[in-house]
């Protein structure tokens, strides 16, 4: 699968890059950010996936969280995908900030008209890791995941539904019980339908994230570099 490099910046001895590709799962062009630490120049490194919250793109985490120093020190490749498909021309996808564009919630939609494109769960757990493993110096056996808010929910669901796939998981202020929140009810009704029994299993700024990001990186490094 072809990758188009959008940007490349030197950072703490490594490189922060952004790429674009055509997603099979989402049937649209997607961007993801990837930080390659200095260690990646000579050997394969563990991969740590970050899932962002509502309204974010791949840019928010890499420009605001301050994760680069710790990732560089611990030799971790850090990947941050976008939060939803973009430009799918679905009626209503750009009408609100908490549903549609920027609000994929890391689930596979089962309802029309969303189910064709809104497959963020499969994108994050299958397509993106396969893409990263094929094109970058990462060790496929050493992978972890974390996120914030909507992304914290996504990280927990990805890890819990795939025992053994991730070495570790953590979350910043995750939406832990979305079926009882106004956001969750709106999103899951749209993506998954009105039958609430089908929702189960799918169970807040960057200053806060930046304060504790090093602790989270150290946590994942302990398991990824074991």
Short mmCIF file of N, CA, C and O in Angstrom, two decimals, residues 38-140:
data_model
loop_
_atom_site.label_atom_id
_atom_site.label_comp_id
_atom_site.label_asym_id
_atom_site.label_seq_id
_atom_site.Cartn_x
_atom_site.Cartn_y
_atom_site.Cartn_z
N UNK A 38 15.61 7.84 17.76
CA UNK A 38 16.95 7.57 17.21
C UNK A 38 17.26 6.07 17.12
O UNK A 38 17.91 5.63 16.17
N UNK A 39 16.77 5.31 18.07
CA UNK A 39 17.04 3.87 18.11
C UNK A 39 16.51 3.15 16.87
O UNK A 39 17.03 2.11 16.46
N UNK A 40 15.46 3.72 16.24
CA UNK A 40 14.84 3.09 15.08
C UNK A 40 15.75 3.11 13.86
O UNK A 40 15.47 2.42 12.87
N UNK A 41 16.82 3.88 13.91
CA UNK A 41 17.75 3.93 12.77
C UNK A 41 18.59 2.67 12.69
O UNK A 41 19.14 2.36 11.62
N UNK A 42 18.72 1.95 13.81
CA UNK A 42 19.60 0.78 13.83
C UNK A 42 18.91 -0.53 14.18
O UNK A 42 19.48 -1.60 13.97
N UNK A 43 17.68 -0.46 14.71
CA UNK A 43 16.99 -1.70 15.08
C UNK A 43 15.49 -1.50 15.15
O UNK A 43 14.99 -0.37 15.16
N UNK A 44 14.76 -2.60 15.19
CA UNK A 44 13.31 -2.53 15.31
C UNK A 44 12.92 -2.17 16.74
O UNK A 44 13.49 -2.69 17.69
N UNK A 45 11.93 -1.29 16.85
CA UNK A 45 11.51 -0.78 18.16
C UNK A 45 10.06 -1.17 18.45
O UNK A 45 9.29 -1.48 17.54
N UNK A 46 9.67 -1.13 19.72
CA UNK A 46 8.26 -1.38 20.06
C UNK A 46 7.38 -0.27 19.49
O UNK A 46 7.84 0.86 19.26
N UNK A 47 6.10 -0.59 19.26
CA UNK A 47 5.15 0.38 18.73
C UNK A 47 4.10 0.72 19.78
O UNK A 47 3.49 -0.17 20.37
N UNK A 48 3.90 2.01 20.01
CA UNK A 48 2.91 2.49 20.97
C UNK A 48 1.89 3.34 20.22
O UNK A 48 2.24 4.34 19.60
N UNK A 49 0.62 2.91 20.26
CA UNK A 49 -0.44 3.60 19.53
C UNK A 49 -1.21 4.53 20.45
O UNK A 49 -1.62 4.14 21.54
N UNK A 50 -1.42 5.77 19.99
CA UNK A 50 -2.19 6.75 20.73
C UNK A 50 -3.50 7.03 20.00
O UNK A 50 -3.51 7.26 18.78
N UNK A 51 -4.61 7.01 20.74
CA UNK A 51 -5.93 7.32 20.17
C UNK A 51 -6.43 8.62 20.79
O UNK A 51 -6.60 8.72 22.01
N UNK A 52 -6.70 9.62 19.95
CA UNK A 52 -7.11 10.94 20.42
C UNK A 52 -8.61 11.02 20.68
O UNK A 52 -9.38 10.12 20.33
N UNK A 53 -9.02 12.15 21.27
CA UNK A 53 -10.41 12.35 21.64
C UNK A 53 -11.21 13.08 20.57
O UNK A 53 -10.72 13.35 19.46
N UNK A 54 -12.44 13.41 20.92
CA UNK A 54 -13.37 14.08 20.01
C UNK A 54 -12.79 15.32 19.37
O UNK A 54 -12.10 16.11 20.03
N UNK A 55 -13.06 15.51 18.11
CA UNK A 55 -12.69 16.66 17.26
C UNK A 55 -11.23 16.68 16.86
O UNK A 55 -10.83 17.53 16.05
N UNK A 56 -10.41 15.78 17.39
CA UNK A 56 -8.97 15.81 17.09
C UNK A 56 -8.65 15.21 15.72
O UNK A 56 -9.42 14.46 15.14
N UNK A 57 -7.47 15.58 15.23
CA UNK A 57 -6.87 14.94 14.07
C UNK A 57 -5.59 14.27 14.55
O UNK A 57 -5.35 14.16 15.76
N UNK A 58 -4.75 13.85 13.62
CA UNK A 58 -3.46 13.28 14.01
C UNK A 58 -2.50 14.33 14.57
O UNK A 58 -1.47 14.00 15.17
N UNK A 59 -2.86 15.62 14.43
CA UNK A 59 -1.97 16.70 14.83
C UNK A 59 -1.99 17.03 16.32
O UNK A 59 -0.98 17.44 16.89
N UNK A 60 -3.13 16.88 16.97
CA UNK A 60 -3.26 17.36 18.35
C UNK A 60 -2.22 16.76 19.29
O UNK A 60 -1.56 17.47 20.04
N UNK A 61 -2.10 15.46 19.26
CA UNK A 61 -1.18 14.77 20.17
C UNK A 61 0.27 15.13 19.90
O UNK A 61 1.03 15.38 20.84
N UNK A 62 0.65 15.18 18.65
CA UNK A 62 2.07 15.40 18.34
C UNK A 62 2.50 16.84 18.57
O UNK A 62 3.69 17.12 18.73
N UNK A 63 1.55 17.77 18.59
CA UNK A 63 1.93 19.18 18.77
C UNK A 63 1.70 19.69 20.19
O UNK A 63 2.25 20.73 20.56
N UNK A 64 0.90 18.97 21.01
CA UNK A 64 0.52 19.51 22.32
C UNK A 64 0.93 18.67 23.52
O UNK A 64 1.00 19.20 24.63
N UNK A 65 1.17 17.39 23.35
CA UNK A 65 1.33 16.52 24.52
C UNK A 65 2.72 16.50 25.12
O UNK A 65 2.90 16.18 26.29
N UNK A 66 3.74 16.81 24.32
CA UNK A 66 5.11 16.78 24.83
C UNK A 66 5.64 15.37 25.07
O UNK A 66 6.47 15.16 25.97
N UNK A 67 5.22 14.41 24.26
CA UNK A 67 5.62 13.02 24.48
C UNK A 67 6.99 12.67 23.92
O UNK A 67 7.58 11.64 24.27
N UNK A 68 7.52 13.51 23.05
CA UNK A 68 8.70 13.14 22.25
C UNK A 68 9.94 12.80 23.08
O UNK A 68 10.65 11.85 22.77
N UNK A 69 10.23 13.58 24.12
CA UNK A 69 11.44 13.33 24.90
C UNK A 69 11.43 11.93 25.51
O UNK A 69 12.41 11.17 25.39
N UNK A 70 10.32 11.56 26.13
CA UNK A 70 10.23 10.24 26.76
C UNK A 70 10.26 9.12 25.74
O UNK A 70 10.90 8.08 25.94
N UNK A 71 9.58 9.31 24.61
CA UNK A 71 9.58 8.29 23.56
C UNK A 71 10.98 8.09 23.00
O UNK A 71 11.40 6.97 22.70
N UNK A 72 11.71 9.19 22.86
CA UNK A 72 13.09 9.13 22.37
C UNK A 72 13.97 8.38 23.35
O UNK A 72 14.75 7.49 22.96
N UNK A 73 13.85 8.71 24.64
CA UNK A 73 14.68 8.08 25.67
C UNK A 73 14.43 6.59 25.79
O UNK A 73 15.36 5.81 26.02
N UNK A 74 13.17 6.18 25.64
CA UNK A 74 12.83 4.77 25.82
C UNK A 74 12.80 3.98 24.51
O UNK A 74 12.51 2.78 24.51
N UNK A 75 13.08 4.65 23.39
CA UNK A 75 13.16 3.96 22.11
C UNK A 75 11.84 3.42 21.62
O UNK A 75 11.76 2.30 21.10
N UNK A 76 10.78 4.22 21.74
CA UNK A 76 9.46 3.78 21.31
C UNK A 76 9.02 4.50 20.04
O UNK A 76 9.11 5.72 19.95
N UNK A 77 8.51 3.74 19.07
CA UNK A 77 7.85 4.32 17.91
C UNK A 77 6.41 4.62 18.33
O UNK A 77 5.71 3.73 18.82
N UNK A 78 5.97 5.86 18.17
CA UNK A 78 4.64 6.26 18.61
C UNK A 78 3.80 6.64 17.40
O UNK A 78 4.19 7.51 16.61
N UNK A 79 2.63 6.01 17.28
CA UNK A 79 1.75 6.22 16.13
C UNK A 79 0.45 6.85 16.60
O UNK A 79 -0.16 6.39 17.55
N UNK A 80 0.02 7.92 15.93
CA UNK A 80 -1.23 8.61 16.27
C UNK A 80 -2.09 8.76 15.02
O UNK A 80 -1.81 9.60 14.16
N UNK A 81 -3.13 7.95 14.89
CA UNK A 81 -4.02 8.06 13.72
C UNK A 81 -5.02 9.19 13.88
O UNK A 81 -5.14 9.79 14.97
N UNK A 82 -5.74 9.49 12.84
CA UNK A 82 -6.87 10.43 12.90
C UNK A 82 -7.99 9.76 13.69
O UNK A 82 -7.94 8.58 14.01
N UNK A 83 -9.03 10.53 14.00
CA UNK A 83 -10.10 10.02 14.86
C UNK A 83 -11.34 9.55 14.11
O UNK A 83 -12.29 9.06 14.74
N UNK A 84 -11.36 9.68 12.81
CA UNK A 84 -12.51 9.24 12.02
C UNK A 84 -12.16 9.26 10.54
O UNK A 84 -11.14 9.85 10.15
N UNK A 85 -13.01 8.66 9.71
CA UNK A 85 -12.86 8.86 8.27
C UNK A 85 -13.07 10.34 7.95
O UNK A 85 -13.67 11.08 8.74
N UNK A 86 -12.61 10.77 6.79
CA UNK A 86 -12.77 12.17 6.38
C UNK A 86 -13.27 12.24 4.94
O UNK A 86 -12.86 11.45 4.09
N UNK A 87 -14.17 13.19 4.69
CA UNK A 87 -14.61 13.46 3.34
C UNK A 87 -15.36 12.33 2.66
O UNK A 87 -15.20 12.11 1.45
N UNK A 88 -16.20 11.61 3.39
CA UNK A 88 -16.92 10.48 2.83
C UNK A 88 -18.24 10.87 2.18
O UNK A 88 -18.94 10.03 1.61
N UNK A 89 -18.59 12.15 2.29
CA UNK A 89 -19.82 12.68 1.70
C UNK A 89 -21.08 11.97 2.21
O UNK A 89 -22.02 11.69 1.46
N UNK A 90 -21.07 11.66 3.51
CA UNK A 90 -22.24 11.08 4.15
C UNK A 90 -23.09 12.22 4.71
O UNK A 90 -22.59 13.11 5.38
N UNK A 91 -24.37 12.19 4.44
CA UNK A 91 -25.26 13.24 4.92
C UNK A 91 -25.21 13.30 6.44
O UNK A 91 -25.44 12.29 7.12
N UNK A 92 -24.91 14.48 6.97
CA UNK A 92 -24.88 14.67 8.41
C UNK A 92 -23.53 14.48 9.07
O UNK A 92 -23.39 14.73 10.27
N UNK A 93 -22.50 14.06 8.31
CA UNK A 93 -21.22 13.76 8.95
C UNK A 93 -20.52 15.00 9.50
O UNK A 93 -19.68 14.88 10.41
N UNK A 94 -20.85 16.17 9.01
CA UNK A 94 -20.20 17.40 9.48
C UNK A 94 -21.14 18.32 10.24
O UNK A 94 -20.84 19.50 10.45
N UNK A 95 -22.28 17.80 10.69
CA UNK A 95 -23.28 18.65 11.33
C UNK A 95 -23.03 18.89 12.81
O UNK A 95 -23.52 19.87 13.37
N UNK A 96 -22.31 18.01 13.48
CA UNK A 96 -22.06 18.20 14.91
C UNK A 96 -20.66 17.74 15.28
O UNK A 96 -20.06 16.92 14.58
N UNK A 97 -20.14 18.28 16.38
CA UNK A 97 -18.76 17.99 16.78
C UNK A 97 -18.60 16.64 17.45
O UNK A 97 -17.50 16.09 17.53
N UNK A 98 -19.71 16.05 17.93
CA UNK A 98 -19.61 14.82 18.69
C UNK A 98 -20.20 13.60 17.96
O UNK A 98 -20.50 12.58 18.57
N UNK A 99 -20.37 13.72 16.65
CA UNK A 99 -20.86 12.59 15.85
C UNK A 99 -20.44 12.80 14.41
O UNK A 99 -20.56 13.90 13.88
N UNK A 100 -19.92 11.76 13.78
CA UNK A 100 -19.46 11.90 12.41
C UNK A 100 -17.99 12.28 12.35
O UNK A 100 -17.16 11.70 13.06
N UNK A 101 -17.65 13.25 11.54
CA UNK A 101 -16.26 13.66 11.36
C UNK A 101 -15.62 14.05 12.69
O UNK A 101 -16.16 14.85 13.44
N UNK A 102 -14.45 13.46 12.97
CA UNK A 102 -13.75 13.73 14.22
C UNK A 102 -14.31 12.99 15.41
O UNK A 102 -13.88 13.21 16.55
N UNK A 103 -15.26 12.10 15.18
CA UNK A 103 -15.92 11.38 16.27
C UNK A 103 -16.23 9.94 15.88
O UNK A 103 -17.37 9.49 15.97
N UNK A 104 -15.20 9.20 15.46
CA UNK A 104 -15.42 7.82 15.02
C UNK A 104 -15.63 6.84 16.16
O UNK A 104 -16.09 5.73 15.95
N UNK A 105 -15.25 7.23 17.36
CA UNK A 105 -15.43 6.43 18.59
C UNK A 105 -14.78 5.05 18.55
O UNK A 105 -15.03 4.23 19.43
N UNK A 106 -13.97 4.78 17.54
CA UNK A 106 -13.20 3.53 17.48
C UNK A 106 -14.09 2.28 17.55
O UNK A 106 -13.74 1.27 18.15
N UNK A 107 -15.26 2.39 16.90
CA UNK A 107 -16.15 1.23 16.76
C UNK A 107 -16.35 0.96 15.27
O UNK A 107 -16.04 1.81 14.42
N UNK A 108 -16.88 -0.22 14.96
CA UNK A 108 -17.30 -0.54 13.60
C UNK A 108 -18.81 -0.31 13.52
O UNK A 108 -19.58 -1.04 14.15
N UNK A 109 -19.22 0.70 12.77
CA UNK A 109 -20.65 1.00 12.66
C UNK A 109 -21.37 -0.16 11.97
O UNK A 109 -20.84 -0.79 11.05
N UNK A 110 -22.59 -0.41 12.41
CA UNK A 110 -23.40 -1.47 11.80
C UNK A 110 -24.65 -0.91 11.14
O UNK A 110 -25.42 -1.67 10.55
N UNK A 111 -24.86 0.41 11.24
CA UNK A 111 -26.06 1.03 10.70
C UNK A 111 -25.75 1.85 9.45
O UNK A 111 -24.68 2.46 9.34
N UNK A 112 -26.70 1.88 8.52
CA UNK A 112 -26.58 2.78 7.36
C UNK A 112 -26.82 4.21 7.84
O UNK A 112 -27.59 4.44 8.77
N UNK A 113 -26.18 5.19 7.23
CA UNK A 113 -25.22 5.10 6.12
C UNK A 113 -23.76 5.01 6.59
O UNK A 113 -22.84 5.19 5.80
N UNK A 114 -23.55 4.74 7.87
CA UNK A 114 -22.22 4.83 8.47
C UNK A 114 -21.36 3.58 8.30
O UNK A 114 -20.13 3.65 8.34
N UNK A 115 -22.01 2.41 8.14
CA UNK A 115 -21.28 1.16 8.24
C UNK A 115 -20.25 0.93 7.13
O UNK A 115 -19.32 0.14 7.30
N UNK A 116 -20.39 1.62 6.02
CA UNK A 116 -19.43 1.44 4.92
C UNK A 116 -18.07 2.07 5.25
O UNK A 116 -17.02 1.48 4.95
N UNK A 117 -18.07 3.23 5.87
CA UNK A 117 -16.83 3.97 6.13
C UNK A 117 -16.39 3.98 7.59
O UNK A 117 -15.19 3.97 7.88
N UNK A 118 -17.35 4.02 8.50
CA UNK A 118 -17.00 4.20 9.91
C UNK A 118 -16.66 2.86 10.57
O UNK A 118 -17.45 2.28 11.30
N UNK A 119 -15.43 2.42 10.28
CA UNK A 119 -14.91 1.15 10.79
C UNK A 119 -13.57 1.39 11.49
O UNK A 119 -12.56 0.75 11.20
N UNK A 120 -13.59 2.34 12.43
CA UNK A 120 -12.35 2.73 13.10
C UNK A 120 -11.75 1.62 13.96
O UNK A 120 -10.53 1.54 14.13
N UNK A 121 -12.60 0.76 14.51
CA UNK A 121 -12.08 -0.34 15.33
C UNK A 121 -11.18 -1.25 14.48
O UNK A 121 -10.05 -1.56 14.87
N UNK A 122 -11.67 -1.65 13.33
CA UNK A 122 -10.87 -2.52 12.45
C UNK A 122 -9.65 -1.79 11.90
O UNK A 122 -8.58 -2.38 11.72
N UNK A 123 -9.81 -0.50 11.66
CA UNK A 123 -8.68 0.29 11.15
C UNK A 123 -7.56 0.33 12.18
O UNK A 123 -6.38 0.11 11.86
N UNK A 124 -7.92 0.60 13.43
CA UNK A 124 -6.92 0.77 14.48
C UNK A 124 -6.29 -0.56 14.91
O UNK A 124 -5.09 -0.63 15.18
N UNK A 125 -7.09 -1.62 14.95
CA UNK A 125 -6.57 -2.90 15.45
C UNK A 125 -5.97 -3.79 14.37
O UNK A 125 -5.16 -4.67 14.69
N UNK A 126 -6.34 -3.57 13.11
CA UNK A 126 -5.86 -4.46 12.05
C UNK A 126 -5.12 -3.73 10.93
O UNK A 126 -3.93 -3.94 10.72
N UNK A 127 -5.83 -2.85 10.21
CA UNK A 127 -5.22 -2.25 9.01
C UNK A 127 -4.01 -1.38 9.33
O UNK A 127 -2.95 -1.52 8.70
N UNK A 128 -4.14 -0.49 10.31
CA UNK A 128 -3.03 0.41 10.61
C UNK A 128 -1.80 -0.33 11.14
O UNK A 128 -0.68 -0.08 10.65
N UNK A 129 -1.93 -1.25 12.10
CA UNK A 129 -0.75 -2.00 12.53
C UNK A 129 -0.08 -2.78 11.40
O UNK A 129 1.15 -2.85 11.34
N UNK A 130 -0.88 -3.37 10.51
CA UNK A 130 -0.29 -4.08 9.38
C UNK A 130 0.50 -3.13 8.49
O UNK A 130 1.58 -3.48 7.99
N UNK A 131 -0.04 -1.94 8.30
CA UNK A 131 0.65 -0.93 7.50
C UNK A 131 1.95 -0.49 8.16
O UNK A 131 3.00 -0.40 7.51
N UNK A 132 1.89 -0.24 9.46
CA UNK A 132 3.07 0.19 10.21
C UNK A 132 4.14 -0.91 10.20
O UNK A 132 5.32 -0.65 9.97
N UNK A 133 3.71 -2.14 10.45
CA UNK A 133 4.66 -3.26 10.48
C UNK A 133 5.36 -3.46 9.15
O UNK A 133 6.52 -3.87 9.10
N UNK A 134 4.67 -3.16 8.06
CA UNK A 134 5.23 -3.40 6.73
C UNK A 134 6.19 -2.29 6.28
O UNK A 134 7.07 -2.54 5.46
N UNK A 135 6.01 -1.08 6.80
CA UNK A 135 6.77 0.06 6.27
C UNK A 135 7.75 0.71 7.24
O UNK A 135 8.53 1.58 6.83
N UNK A 136 7.71 0.32 8.52
CA UNK A 136 8.57 1.00 9.49
C UNK A 136 9.29 -0.01 10.39
O UNK A 136 8.84 -1.16 10.53
N UNK A 137 10.41 0.40 11.00
CA UNK A 137 11.21 -0.52 11.81
C UNK A 137 10.61 -0.76 13.19
O UNK A 137 11.10 -0.28 14.22
N UNK A 138 9.50 -1.51 13.22
CA UNK A 138 8.86 -1.84 14.48
C UNK A 138 8.83 -3.36 14.68
O UNK A 138 8.84 -4.12 13.70
N UNK A 139 8.79 -3.77 15.93
CA UNK A 139 8.68 -5.18 16.28
C UNK A 139 7.20 -5.52 16.43
O UNK A 139 6.54 -5.04 17.35
N UNK A 140 6.62 -6.33 15.54
CA UNK A 140 5.19 -6.63 15.56
C UNK A 140 4.73 -7.32 16.85
O UNK A 140 3.55 -7.29 17.19
#
